[in-house]
PDB file of C-alpha atoms in Angstrom:
ATOM      1  CA  MET A   1      51.431 -38.210  -1.302  1.00  0.00           C
ATOM      2  CA  MET A   2      51.707 -34.554  -0.217  1.00  0.00           C
ATOM      3  CA  TYR A   3      50.879 -31.516  -2.133  1.00  0.00           C
ATOM      4  CA  ARG A   4      50.639 -27.743  -1.455  1.00  0.00           C
ATOM      5  CA  ILE A   5      47.420 -25.713  -0.868  1.00  0.00           C
ATOM      6  CA  GLY A   6      47.254 -22.592  -2.771  1.00  0.00           C
ATOM      7  CA  ARG A   7      49.838 -20.986  -4.671  1.00  0.00           C
ATOM      8  CA  ARG A   8      51.649 -19.306  -1.747  1.00  0.00           C
ATOM      9  CA  SER A   9      50.579 -21.626   1.112  1.00  0.00           C
ATOM     10  CA  ARG A  10      53.436 -23.535   2.622  1.00  0.00           C
ATOM     11  CA  LEU A  11      50.982 -25.954   4.246  1.00  0.00           C
ATOM     12  CA  LEU A  12      51.323 -29.508   3.559  1.00  0.00           C
ATOM     13  CA  VAL A  13      48.560 -31.920   4.002  1.00  0.00           C
ATOM     14  CA  ALA A  14      47.885 -35.690   3.054  1.00  0.00           C
ATOM     15  CA  ARG A  15      45.703 -36.524   0.287  1.00  0.00           C
ATOM     16  CA  GLY A  16      42.282 -36.888   1.404  1.00  0.00           C
ATOM     17  CA  ARG A  17      42.594 -35.472   4.748  1.00  0.00           C
ATOM     18  CA  PRO A  18      40.375 -32.432   5.167  1.00  0.00           C
ATOM     19  CA  VAL A  19      41.712 -29.001   5.758  1.00  0.00           C
ATOM     20  CA  PRO A  20      40.572 -27.370   8.912  1.00  0.00           C
ATOM     21  CA  TRP A  21      39.115 -23.801   8.449  1.00  0.00           C
ATOM     22  CA  PRO A  22      40.691 -21.371  11.143  1.00  0.00           C
ATOM     23  CA  PRO A  23      37.816 -21.503  13.920  1.00  0.00           C
ATOM     24  CA  ALA A  24      38.428 -17.620  14.335  1.00  0.00           C
ATOM     25  CA  VAL A  25      37.495 -17.093  10.696  1.00  0.00           C
ATOM     26  CA  SER A  26      34.593 -19.378  10.553  1.00  0.00           C
ATOM     27  CA  VAL A  27      32.959 -17.885  13.834  1.00  0.00           C
ATOM     28  CA  ALA A  28      33.577 -14.372  12.489  1.00  0.00           C
ATOM     29  CA  ALA A  29      32.010 -14.956   9.039  1.00  0.00           C
ATOM     30  CA  VAL A  30      28.999 -16.851  10.388  1.00  0.00           C
ATOM     31  CA  ALA A  31      28.570 -13.916  12.853  1.00  0.00           C
ATOM     32  CA  GLY A  32      28.982 -11.360  10.158  1.00  0.00           C
ATOM     33  CA  TRP A  33      26.576 -12.936   7.870  1.00  0.00           C
ATOM     34  CA  ALA A  34      24.066 -13.343  10.689  1.00  0.00           C
ATOM     35  CA  LEU A  35      24.271  -9.720  11.675  1.00  0.00           C
ATOM     36  CA  ALA A  36      23.745  -8.480   7.972  1.00  0.00           C
ATOM     37  CA  GLY A  37      20.746 -10.846   7.724  1.00  0.00           C
ATOM     38  CA  TRP A  38      19.381  -9.605  10.784  1.00  0.00           C
ATOM     39  CA  VAL A  39      19.694  -5.785   9.673  1.00  0.00           C
ATOM     40  CA  LEU A  40      18.578  -6.406   6.293  1.00  0.00           C
ATOM     41  CA  ALA A  41      15.415  -8.083   7.558  1.00  0.00           C
ATOM     42  CA  GLY A  42      14.757  -5.264   9.914  1.00  0.00           C
ATOM     43  CA  VAL A  43      14.916  -2.663   7.191  1.00  0.00           C
ATOM     44  CA  THR A  44      12.616  -4.586   5.000  1.00  0.00           C
ATOM     45  CA  ARG A  45      10.041  -5.054   7.339  1.00  0.00           C
ATOM     46  CA  ARG A  46      10.423  -1.364   8.499  1.00  0.00           C
ATOM     47  CA  VAL A  47       9.958  -0.252   4.777  1.00  0.00           C
ATOM     48  CA  SER A  48       7.130  -2.695   4.411  1.00  0.00           C
ATOM     49  CA  VAL A  49       4.969  -1.259   7.227  1.00  0.00           C
ATOM     50  CA  ARG A  50       6.035   2.438   7.279  1.00  0.00           C
ATOM     51  CA  THR A  51       7.691   4.879   4.614  1.00  0.00           C
ATOM     52  CA  GLY A  52       8.189   8.562   4.835  1.00  0.00           C
ATOM     53  CA  VAL A  53       6.553   8.886   8.513  1.00  0.00           C
ATOM     54  CA  CYS A  54       8.091   9.827  11.751  1.00  0.00           C
ATOM     55  CA  ASP A  55       7.468   7.404  14.867  1.00  0.00           C
ATOM     56  CA  GLU A  56       4.472   9.567  15.833  1.00  0.00           C
ATOM     57  CA  GLU A  57       2.802   9.405  12.615  1.00  0.00           C
ATOM     58  CA  ALA A  58       3.722   5.558  12.241  1.00  0.00           C
ATOM     59  CA  PHE A  59       2.281   4.568  15.854  1.00  0.00           C
ATOM     60  CA  GLY A  60      -0.278   7.293  16.491  1.00  0.00           C
ATOM     61  CA  SER A  61      -3.822   7.031  15.895  1.00  0.00           C
ATOM     62  CA  LEU A  62      -5.399   8.400  12.603  1.00  0.00           C
ATOM     63  CA  PRO A  63      -8.923   8.716  11.395  1.00  0.00           C
ATOM     64  CA  GLY A  64     -10.323   5.474  10.299  1.00  0.00           C
ATOM     65  CA  ASP A  65      -8.421   3.375  12.969  1.00  0.00           C
ATOM     66  CA  GLU A  66     -11.796   2.688  14.819  1.00  0.00           C
ATOM     67  CA  PHE A  67     -13.524   0.788  11.801  1.00  0.00           C
ATOM     68  CA  ILE A  68     -10.840  -2.151  12.259  1.00  0.00           C
ATOM     69  CA  ALA A  69      -9.811  -2.045  15.678  1.00  0.00           C
ATOM     70  CA  HIS A  70      -7.396  -4.993  15.949  1.00  0.00           C
ATOM     71  CA  PRO A  71      -6.099  -5.004  12.466  1.00  0.00           C
ATOM     72  CA  MET A  72      -3.701  -8.253  11.340  1.00  0.00           C
ATOM     73  CA  VAL A  73      -1.643  -5.762   9.248  1.00  0.00           C
ATOM     74  CA  GLU A  74      -1.075  -1.894   9.264  1.00  0.00           C
ATOM     75  CA  TRP A  75       0.774  -0.009   6.548  1.00  0.00           C
ATOM     76  CA  THR A  76       1.277   4.065   7.002  1.00  0.00           C
ATOM     77  CA  ARG A  77       3.048   6.225   4.059  1.00  0.00           C
ATOM     78  CA  GLY A  78       3.427   9.932   4.269  1.00  0.00           C
ATOM     79  CA  VAL A  79       4.795  12.736   2.146  1.00  0.00           C
ATOM     80  CA  THR A  80       4.976  16.579   2.610  1.00  0.00           C
ATOM     81  CA  VAL A  81       3.088  18.840   0.232  1.00  0.00           C
ATOM     82  CA  GLN A  82       4.121  22.411  -0.406  1.00  0.00           C
ATOM     83  CA  ALA A  83       0.621  23.518  -0.162  1.00  0.00           C
ATOM     84  CA  ALA A  84      -2.236  24.185   2.095  1.00  0.00           C
ATOM     85  CA  PRO A  85      -4.694  21.359   3.158  1.00  0.00           C
ATOM     86  CA  GLU A  86      -7.631  23.400   1.250  1.00  0.00           C
ATOM     87  CA  ARG A  87      -5.488  22.930  -1.861  1.00  0.00           C
ATOM     88  CA  VAL A  88      -4.878  19.342  -1.508  1.00  0.00           C
ATOM     89  CA  TRP A  89      -8.500  18.241  -0.265  1.00  0.00           C
ATOM     90  CA  PRO A  90     -10.046  18.747  -3.551  1.00  0.00           C
ATOM     91  CA  TRP A  91      -7.726  16.309  -5.351  1.00  0.00           C
ATOM     92  CA  LEU A  92      -8.787  13.600  -2.710  1.00  0.00           C
ATOM     93  CA  ALA A  93     -12.567  14.403  -2.842  1.00  0.00           C
ATOM     94  CA  GLN A  94     -12.580  13.331  -6.688  1.00  0.00           C
ATOM     95  CA  MET A  95     -10.592  10.073  -6.103  1.00  0.00           C
ATOM     96  CA  GLY A  96     -12.109   6.986  -7.785  1.00  0.00           C
ATOM     97  CA  TYR A  97     -12.461   4.994 -10.844  1.00  0.00           C
ATOM     98  CA  GLY A  98     -14.660   6.676 -13.477  1.00  0.00           C
ATOM     99  CA  ARG A  99     -14.087   9.901 -11.293  1.00  0.00           C
ATOM    100  CA  GLY A 100     -10.581  11.712 -10.909  1.00  0.00           C
ATOM    101  CA  GLY A 101      -8.772   8.441 -11.029  1.00  0.00           C
ATOM    102  CA  TRP A 102      -6.431   6.987  -8.194  1.00  0.00           C
ATOM    103  CA  TYR A 103      -3.219   8.922  -9.568  1.00  0.00           C
ATOM    104  CA  THR A 104      -1.304   5.530  -9.185  1.00  0.00           C
ATOM    105  CA  PRO A 105       1.527   4.516 -11.640  1.00  0.00           C
ATOM    106  CA  GLN A 106       0.437   3.149 -14.813  1.00  0.00           C
ATOM    107  CA  TRP A 107       2.081  -0.240 -13.967  1.00  0.00           C
ATOM    108  CA  VAL A 108      -0.539  -0.741 -11.240  1.00  0.00           C
ATOM    109  CA  ASP A 109      -3.361  -0.009 -13.398  1.00  0.00           C
ATOM    110  CA  LEU A 110      -2.241  -2.343 -15.974  1.00  0.00           C
ATOM    111  CA  PHE A 111      -1.769  -5.102 -13.275  1.00  0.00           C
ATOM    112  CA  ALA A 112      -5.241  -4.513 -11.954  1.00  0.00           C
ATOM    113  CA  ASN A 113      -6.937  -4.640 -15.431  1.00  0.00           C
ATOM    114  CA  ARG A 114      -5.294  -7.958 -16.445  1.00  0.00           C
ATOM    115  CA  TRP A 115      -4.792  -9.835 -13.175  1.00  0.00           C
ATOM    116  CA  VAL A 116      -8.009  -8.602 -11.320  1.00  0.00           C
ATOM    117  CA  PHE A 117     -10.570  -7.522 -13.726  1.00  0.00           C
ATOM    118  CA  GLY A 118      -9.453  -9.606 -16.611  1.00  0.00           C
ATOM    119  CA  VAL A 119      -9.799  -6.769 -19.178  1.00  0.00           C
ATOM    120  CA  LYS A 120      -7.383  -5.454 -21.763  1.00  0.00           C
ATOM    121  CA  HIS A 121      -8.330  -1.979 -22.213  1.00  0.00           C
ATOM    122  CA  PRO A 122      -6.488   0.625 -20.135  1.00  0.00           C
ATOM    123  CA  PHE A 123      -7.770   2.305 -16.901  1.00  0.00           C
ATOM    124  CA  PRO A 124      -9.012   5.820 -17.622  1.00  0.00           C
ATOM    125  CA  ALA A 125      -5.993   8.241 -16.968  1.00  0.00           C
ATOM    126  CA  SER A 126      -6.086  10.106 -13.666  1.00  0.00           C
ATOM    127  CA  ALA A 127      -7.402  13.671 -13.732  1.00  0.00           C
ATOM    128  CA  SER A 128      -4.733  16.244 -13.995  1.00  0.00           C
ATOM    129  CA  ARG A 129      -7.244  18.924 -13.410  1.00  0.00           C
ATOM    130  CA  LEU A 130      -9.914  19.475 -10.747  1.00  0.00           C
ATOM    131  CA  LEU A 131     -13.304  18.282 -11.539  1.00  0.00           C
ATOM    132  CA  ALA A 132     -16.165  20.239 -10.219  1.00  0.00           C
ATOM    133  CA  GLU A 133     -18.700  17.427 -10.793  1.00  0.00           C
ATOM    134  CA  TYR A 134     -16.660  15.028  -8.489  1.00  0.00           C
ATOM    135  CA  GLN A 135     -15.935  17.340  -5.545  1.00  0.00           C
ATOM    136  CA  HIS A 136     -18.686  15.665  -3.248  1.00  0.00           C
ATOM    137  CA  VAL A 137     -18.175  12.786  -1.322  1.00  0.00           C
ATOM    138  CA  ALA A 138     -20.166  11.562   1.799  1.00  0.00           C
ATOM    139  CA  VAL A 139     -20.530   8.713   4.020  1.00  0.00           C
ATOM    140  CA  GLY A 140     -22.170   5.939   2.505  1.00  0.00           C
ATOM    141  CA  ASP A 141     -21.244   6.662  -0.764  1.00  0.00           C
ATOM    142  CA  LEU A 142     -19.902   3.869  -3.219  1.00  0.00           C
ATOM    143  CA  ILE A 143     -16.636   4.649  -4.756  1.00  0.00           C
ATOM    144  CA  CYS A 144     -16.065   2.464  -7.888  1.00  0.00           C
ATOM    145  CA  ASP A 145     -12.519   0.711  -8.026  1.00  0.00           C
ATOM    146  CA  GLY A 146     -13.028  -1.140 -11.388  1.00  0.00           C
ATOM    147  CA  PRO A 147     -15.283  -1.784 -14.454  1.00  0.00           C
ATOM    148  CA  ASP A 148     -18.953  -2.262 -13.396  1.00  0.00           C
ATOM    149  CA  TYR A 149     -18.269  -1.869  -9.793  1.00  0.00           C
ATOM    150  CA  ALA A 150     -16.117  -5.098  -9.751  1.00  0.00           C
ATOM    151  CA  SER A 151     -14.541  -3.719  -6.603  1.00  0.00           C
ATOM    152  CA  TYR A 152     -15.550  -0.707  -4.746  1.00  0.00           C
ATOM    153  CA  PHE A 153     -15.126   1.254  -1.748  1.00  0.00           C
ATOM    154  CA  ARG A 154     -17.618   2.386   0.902  1.00  0.00           C
ATOM    155  CA  VAL A 155     -16.953   5.663   2.177  1.00  0.00           C
ATOM    156  CA  GLN A 156     -16.997   5.501   6.003  1.00  0.00           C
ATOM    157  CA  ARG A 157     -15.739   8.846   7.187  1.00  0.00           C
ATOM    158  CA  VAL A 158     -15.448  12.253   5.663  1.00  0.00           C
ATOM    159  CA  ASP A 159     -13.811  15.231   7.550  1.00  0.00           C
ATOM    160  CA  PRO A 160     -13.569  17.891   4.952  1.00  0.00           C
ATOM    161  CA  GLN A 161      -9.997  19.464   4.266  1.00  0.00           C
ATOM    162  CA  HIS A 162      -8.656  16.643   6.950  1.00  0.00           C
ATOM    163  CA  ALA A 163      -9.643  12.936   6.152  1.00  0.00           C
ATOM    164  CA  VAL A 164     -11.440  10.755   3.890  1.00  0.00           C
ATOM    165  CA  VAL A 165     -11.820   6.806   4.986  1.00  0.00           C
ATOM    166  CA  TYR A 166     -12.760   4.261   2.749  1.00  0.00           C
ATOM    167  CA  ARG A 167     -13.612   0.480   3.327  1.00  0.00           C
ATOM    168  CA  SER A 168     -13.333  -2.752   0.942  1.00  0.00           C
ATOM    169  CA  ILE A 169     -14.022  -6.269   1.300  1.00  0.00           C
ATOM    170  CA  ARG A 170     -13.041  -8.075  -1.731  1.00  0.00           C
ATOM    171  CA  HIS A 171     -11.549 -11.178  -3.207  1.00  0.00           C
ATOM    172  CA  PRO A 172      -7.611 -10.778  -3.358  1.00  0.00           C
ATOM    173  CA  ARG A 173      -7.688 -12.331  -7.127  1.00  0.00           C
ATOM    174  CA  ARG A 174     -10.948 -11.437  -8.866  1.00  0.00           C
ATOM    175  CA  GLY A 175     -13.588  -8.802  -9.145  1.00  0.00           C
ATOM    176  CA  SER A 176     -17.400  -9.444  -8.582  1.00  0.00           C
ATOM    177  CA  PRO A 177     -19.292  -6.812 -10.280  1.00  0.00           C
ATOM    178  CA  ILE A 178     -22.551  -5.539  -8.566  1.00  0.00           C
ATOM    179  CA  ASP A 179     -25.610  -3.956  -9.503  1.00  0.00           C
ATOM    180  CA  ILE A 180     -25.606  -0.420  -7.744  1.00  0.00           C
ATOM    181  CA  THR A 181     -29.158   0.379  -8.471  1.00  0.00           C
ATOM    182  CA  ASP A 182     -29.813  -2.608  -5.992  1.00  0.00           C
ATOM    183  CA  PRO A 183     -29.135  -1.115  -2.386  1.00  0.00           C
ATOM    184  CA  GLN A 184     -28.713  -4.733  -0.969  1.00  0.00           C
ATOM    185  CA  ALA A 185     -26.230  -5.778  -3.729  1.00  0.00           C
ATOM    186  CA  PRO A 186     -23.093  -4.590  -1.629  1.00  0.00           C
ATOM    187  CA  GLN A 187     -24.085  -6.143   1.410  1.00  0.00           C
ATOM    188  CA  ARG A 188     -24.804  -9.887  -0.313  1.00  0.00           C
ATOM    189  CA  ALA A 189     -21.497  -9.733  -2.094  1.00  0.00           C
ATOM    190  CA  GLU A 190     -19.431  -9.111   1.052  1.00  0.00           C
ATOM    191  CA  GLN A 191     -21.563 -11.674   2.840  1.00  0.00           C
ATOM    192  CA  GLN A 192     -20.706 -14.251   0.241  1.00  0.00           C
ATOM    193  CA  LEU A 193     -17.252 -13.457   0.520  1.00  0.00           C
ATOM    194  CA  ARG A 194     -17.106 -13.858   4.233  1.00  0.00           C
ATOM    195  CA  GLU A 195     -18.836 -17.060   3.980  1.00  0.00           C
ATOM    196  CA  ALA A 196     -16.690 -18.396   1.202  1.00  0.00           C
ATOM    197  CA  GLY A 197     -13.699 -17.566   3.619  1.00  0.00           C
ATOM    198  CA  THR A 198     -11.154 -15.862   0.925  1.00  0.00           C
ATOM    199  CA  TYR A 199     -11.210 -12.163   1.478  1.00  0.00           C
ATOM    200  CA  PHE A 200      -9.293  -8.869   2.458  1.00  0.00           C
ATOM    201  CA  ASP A 201     -11.250  -6.587   4.827  1.00  0.00           C
ATOM    202  CA  PHE A 202      -9.424  -3.333   4.681  1.00  0.00           C
ATOM    203  CA  THR A 203      -9.738   0.320   5.501  1.00  0.00           C
ATOM    204  CA  TRP A 204      -7.707   3.148   3.467  1.00  0.00           C
ATOM    205  CA  ALA A 205      -7.301   6.385   5.143  1.00  0.00           C
ATOM    206  CA  LEU A 206      -6.209   9.495   3.510  1.00  0.00           C
ATOM    207  CA  VAL A 207      -5.247  12.286   6.168  1.00  0.00           C
ATOM    208  CA  LEU A 208      -4.289  15.901   5.774  1.00  0.00           C
ATOM    209  CA  ASN A 209      -2.248  17.464   8.647  1.00  0.00           C
ATOM    210  CA  GLU A 210      -1.679  21.186   8.602  1.00  0.00           C
ATOM    211  CA  LEU A 211       1.966  22.298   8.775  1.00  0.00           C
ATOM    212  CA  PRO A 212       3.352  25.711   9.136  1.00  0.00           C
ATOM    213  CA  GLY A 213       4.057  27.924   5.918  1.00  0.00           C
ATOM    214  CA  HIS A 214       1.084  26.585   4.050  1.00  0.00           C
ATOM    215  CA  ARG A 215       2.456  22.978   3.921  1.00  0.00           C
ATOM    216  CA  THR A 216       0.574  19.816   4.782  1.00  0.00           C
ATOM    217  CA  ARG A 217       1.597  16.325   5.723  1.00  0.00           C
ATOM    218  CA  LEU A 218      -0.417  13.843   3.456  1.00  0.00           C
ATOM    219  CA  LEU A 219      -0.621  10.573   5.226  1.00  0.00           C
ATOM    220  CA  VAL A 220      -2.246   7.192   3.804  1.00  0.00           C
ATOM    221  CA  ARG A 221      -2.872   4.227   6.221  1.00  0.00           C
ATOM    222  CA  THR A 222      -4.116   0.677   5.327  1.00  0.00           C
ATOM    223  CA  ARG A 223      -5.466  -1.536   8.042  1.00  0.00           C
ATOM    224  CA  ALA A 224      -6.737  -5.050   7.145  1.00  0.00           C
ATOM    225  CA  ASN A 225      -7.995  -8.335   8.251  1.00  0.00           C
ATOM    226  CA  TYR A 226      -7.865 -11.344   5.869  1.00  0.00           C
ATOM    227  CA  SER A 227      -8.862 -14.853   5.627  1.00  0.00           C
ATOM    228  CA  PRO A 228      -7.477 -17.654   5.361  1.00  0.00           C
ATOM    229  CA  ARG A 229      -4.834 -16.742   7.849  1.00  0.00           C
ATOM    230  CA  ALA A 230      -2.206 -18.155   5.403  1.00  0.00           C
ATOM    231  CA  PHE A 231      -2.302 -14.606   3.490  1.00  0.00           C
ATOM    232  CA  GLY A 232       0.084 -13.622   6.258  1.00  0.00           C
ATOM    233  CA  LEU A 233       2.920 -15.221   4.283  1.00  0.00           C
ATOM    234  CA  VAL A 234       2.611 -12.446   1.727  1.00  0.00           C
ATOM    235  CA  THR A 235       1.961  -9.429   3.722  1.00  0.00           C
ATOM    236  CA  LEU A 236       5.634  -8.660   3.693  1.00  0.00           C
ATOM    237  CA  PRO A 237       5.899  -8.630   0.081  1.00  0.00           C
ATOM    238  CA  LEU A 238       2.698  -6.999  -0.435  1.00  0.00           C
ATOM    239  CA  GLY A 239       3.757  -4.339   1.998  1.00  0.00           C
ATOM    240  CA  LEU A 240       6.834  -3.763  -0.052  1.00  0.00           C
ATOM    241  CA  VAL A 241       4.773  -3.280  -3.242  1.00  0.00           C
ATOM    242  CA  ASP A 242       2.361  -0.809  -1.364  1.00  0.00           C
ATOM    243  CA  ALA A 243       5.484   1.106  -0.163  1.00  0.00           C
ATOM    244  CA  THR A 244       6.351   1.573  -3.916  1.00  0.00           C
ATOM    245  CA  TYR A 245       3.223   2.603  -5.403  1.00  0.00           C
ATOM    246  CA  GLY A 246       1.687   4.010  -2.468  1.00  0.00           C
ATOM    247  CA  VAL A 247       4.269   6.656  -2.140  1.00  0.00           C
ATOM    248  CA  ALA A 248       4.113   7.362  -5.856  1.00  0.00           C
ATOM    249  CA  GLN A 249       0.406   7.838  -5.532  1.00  0.00           C
ATOM    250  CA  LEU A 250       0.941  10.255  -2.591  1.00  0.00           C
ATOM    251  CA  ARG A 251       3.539  12.268  -4.626  1.00  0.00           C
ATOM    252  CA  ALA A 252       1.482  12.380  -7.647  1.00  0.00           C
ATOM    253  CA  ILE A 253      -1.432  14.092  -5.388  1.00  0.00           C
ATOM    254  CA  ALA A 254       1.374  16.426  -3.990  1.00  0.00           C
ATOM    255  CA  ARG A 255       2.482  17.297  -7.652  1.00  0.00           C
ATOM    256  CA  ARG A 256      -0.976  18.318  -8.667  1.00  0.00           C
ATOM    257  CA  ALA A 257      -1.608  20.199  -5.379  1.00  0.00           C
ATOM    258  CA  GLU A 258       1.373  22.188  -5.654  1.00  0.00           C
ATOM    259  CA  SER A 259       0.933  22.677  -9.453  1.00  0.00           C
ATOM    260  CA  SER A 260      -2.732  23.988  -8.691  1.00  0.00           C
ATOM    261  CA  GLN A 261      -1.454  26.478  -6.019  1.00  0.00           C
ATOM    262  CA  LEU A 262       1.262  27.782  -7.974  1.00  0.00           C
ATOM    263  CA  ALA A 263      -1.360  28.418 -10.883  1.00  0.00           C
ATOM    264  CA  GLY A 264      -3.649  29.959  -8.115  1.00  0.00           C
ATOM    265  CA  THR A 265      -6.521  27.669  -9.165  1.00  0.00           C
TER     266      THR A 265
END
């Protein structure tokens, strides 16, 4: 029996015989989808590792690179602040849980509270003004990053009005409170994580580069090693998350610095 294919087609074929797809159309479609996938993968990868930065900033060295010389992952983000570095620096100096906060979006704080620290009360709100009592930051300081120092940063480098570099070794899923009155407690906690074989070891550098016209490039770079190596499967989506809240954090700092400059504080 013979039948027509399509309302307007004049092609008649026998029942049960496959209709051949025009080779030219098939090849073109496959090539088009392949090209689109390749472009999308490239854009996704680029956004994952760099946002708001030029090639010189993305590939050039920054303060803090020396602490993890051969990272398994590196992310660099940046924004331009309409304020001089000396206006931006105080907002960086006071950063930290229980200090001026991290200026991160609320959803990040809620996620960290529930998923990492297992508490239901909200993070303290980030400061909207400069806090004189938290303007000192020095190499060797422990900066809290959760209730009871469940996570924390070690201050590795401080270049006033230019850069502050933190380092942290932590479990990706849970915090481990330490006794900060015990000088050996951080080292023991970090050693236990290394021996257990599940950790992220990363640096987090915030850098101010002066621009003409009383402006500043505010950059943040994360460099990390991790164990086990299977974590490499999630570095791409983690980079996309970092691109979202990392840039939001930088913009929050920029807004505060620009507002303080306008107010003359």
